[in-house]
Tab-separated table of C-alpha atoms in Angstrom:
chain	number	residue	atom	x	y	z
U	1	UNK	CA	-0.007	0.054	0.012
U	2	UNK	CA	1.291	3.410	-0.774
U	3	UNK	CA	0.267	7.026	-0.224
U	4	UNK	CA	0.735	10.266	-2.269
U	5	UNK	CA	3.473	11.225	0.228
U	6	UNK	CA	5.294	8.086	-0.192
U	7	UNK	CA	5.027	8.209	-3.937
U	8	UNK	CA	6.319	11.856	-3.921
U	9	UNK	CA	9.326	10.802	-1.728
U	10	UNK	CA	10.170	7.868	-4.203
U	11	UNK	CA	9.794	10.376	-7.164
U	12	UNK	CA	12.126	12.831	-5.708
U	13	UNK	CA	14.633	10.178	-4.859
U	14	UNK	CA	14.359	8.685	-8.293
U	15	UNK	CA	15.081	11.905	-9.993
U	16	UNK	CA	18.128	12.330	-7.912
U	17	UNK	CA	19.802	8.938	-8.550
U	18	UNK	CA	17.703	6.356	-6.581
U	19	UNK	CA	17.492	3.019	-8.216
U	20	UNK	CA	14.275	2.317	-6.201
U	21	UNK	CA	12.712	2.298	-2.747
U	22	UNK	CA	10.272	0.545	-0.543
U	23	UNK	CA	7.770	1.657	1.979
U	24	UNK	CA	8.269	0.195	5.450
U	25	UNK	CA	5.425	-1.006	7.610
U	26	UNK	CA	1.609	-0.716	6.654
U	27	UNK	CA	2.190	2.167	4.058
U	28	UNK	CA	0.847	4.808	6.394
U	29	UNK	CA	3.594	7.347	5.511
U	30	UNK	CA	6.281	6.378	8.155
U	31	UNK	CA	9.500	5.362	6.540
U	32	UNK	CA	10.699	4.690	2.971
U	33	UNK	CA	14.085	2.875	2.377
U	34	UNK	CA	15.730	4.048	-0.751
U	35	UNK	CA	18.523	2.285	-2.694
U	36	UNK	CA	20.742	4.884	-4.559
U	37	UNK	CA	23.425	4.574	-7.248
U	38	UNK	CA	27.001	4.420	-6.207
U	39	UNK	CA	28.052	8.169	-5.669
U	40	UNK	CA	24.407	9.540	-5.515
U	41	UNK	CA	23.877	9.264	-1.768
U	42	UNK	CA	24.525	13.087	-0.937
U	43	UNK	CA	22.590	14.219	-3.990
U	44	UNK	CA	19.613	12.128	-3.125
U	45	UNK	CA	19.718	12.913	0.517
U	46	UNK	CA	19.961	16.668	-0.463
U	47	UNK	CA	17.022	16.397	-2.554
U	48	UNK	CA	14.760	14.694	-0.166
U	49	UNK	CA	15.697	17.267	2.461
U	50	UNK	CA	14.938	20.077	0.070
U	51	UNK	CA	11.552	18.514	-0.570
U	52	UNK	CA	10.676	18.473	3.099
U	53	UNK	CA	11.663	15.047	3.952
U	54	UNK	CA	13.642	13.811	6.972
U	55	UNK	CA	16.626	11.575	6.128
U	56	UNK	CA	17.572	8.902	8.784
U	57	UNK	CA	20.998	7.408	8.889
U	58	UNK	CA	21.129	3.651	7.765
U	59	UNK	CA	23.653	1.185	6.354
U	60	UNK	CA	23.313	-2.204	5.003
U	61	UNK	CA	24.742	-4.966	7.494
U	62	UNK	CA	27.174	-7.326	5.996
U	63	UNK	CA	26.009	-10.071	8.143
U	64	UNK	CA	22.566	-11.024	9.125
U	65	UNK	CA	21.332	-11.816	12.665
U	66	UNK	CA	23.436	-14.500	14.357
U	67	UNK	CA	21.994	-16.630	17.280
U	68	UNK	CA	24.698	-18.221	19.630
U	69	UNK	CA	23.751	-20.573	22.279
U	70	UNK	CA	25.439	-20.463	25.601
U	71	UNK	CA	26.369	-24.069	26.803
């Protein structure tokens, strides 16, 4: 599910170098994850901020969750 606000964020991001994005949660307008081309992060962040969106820091984890048992 998407909203006009989410679609606007994705449109701004795509015009500034994003490869794509995904709304998080139920689509109520909370957060959108955007994947950008190499070297386009700052441009995309600046465009989103200029359009009134808040940019949260994030990074891709190189390893998933690991469960260790204590014996």
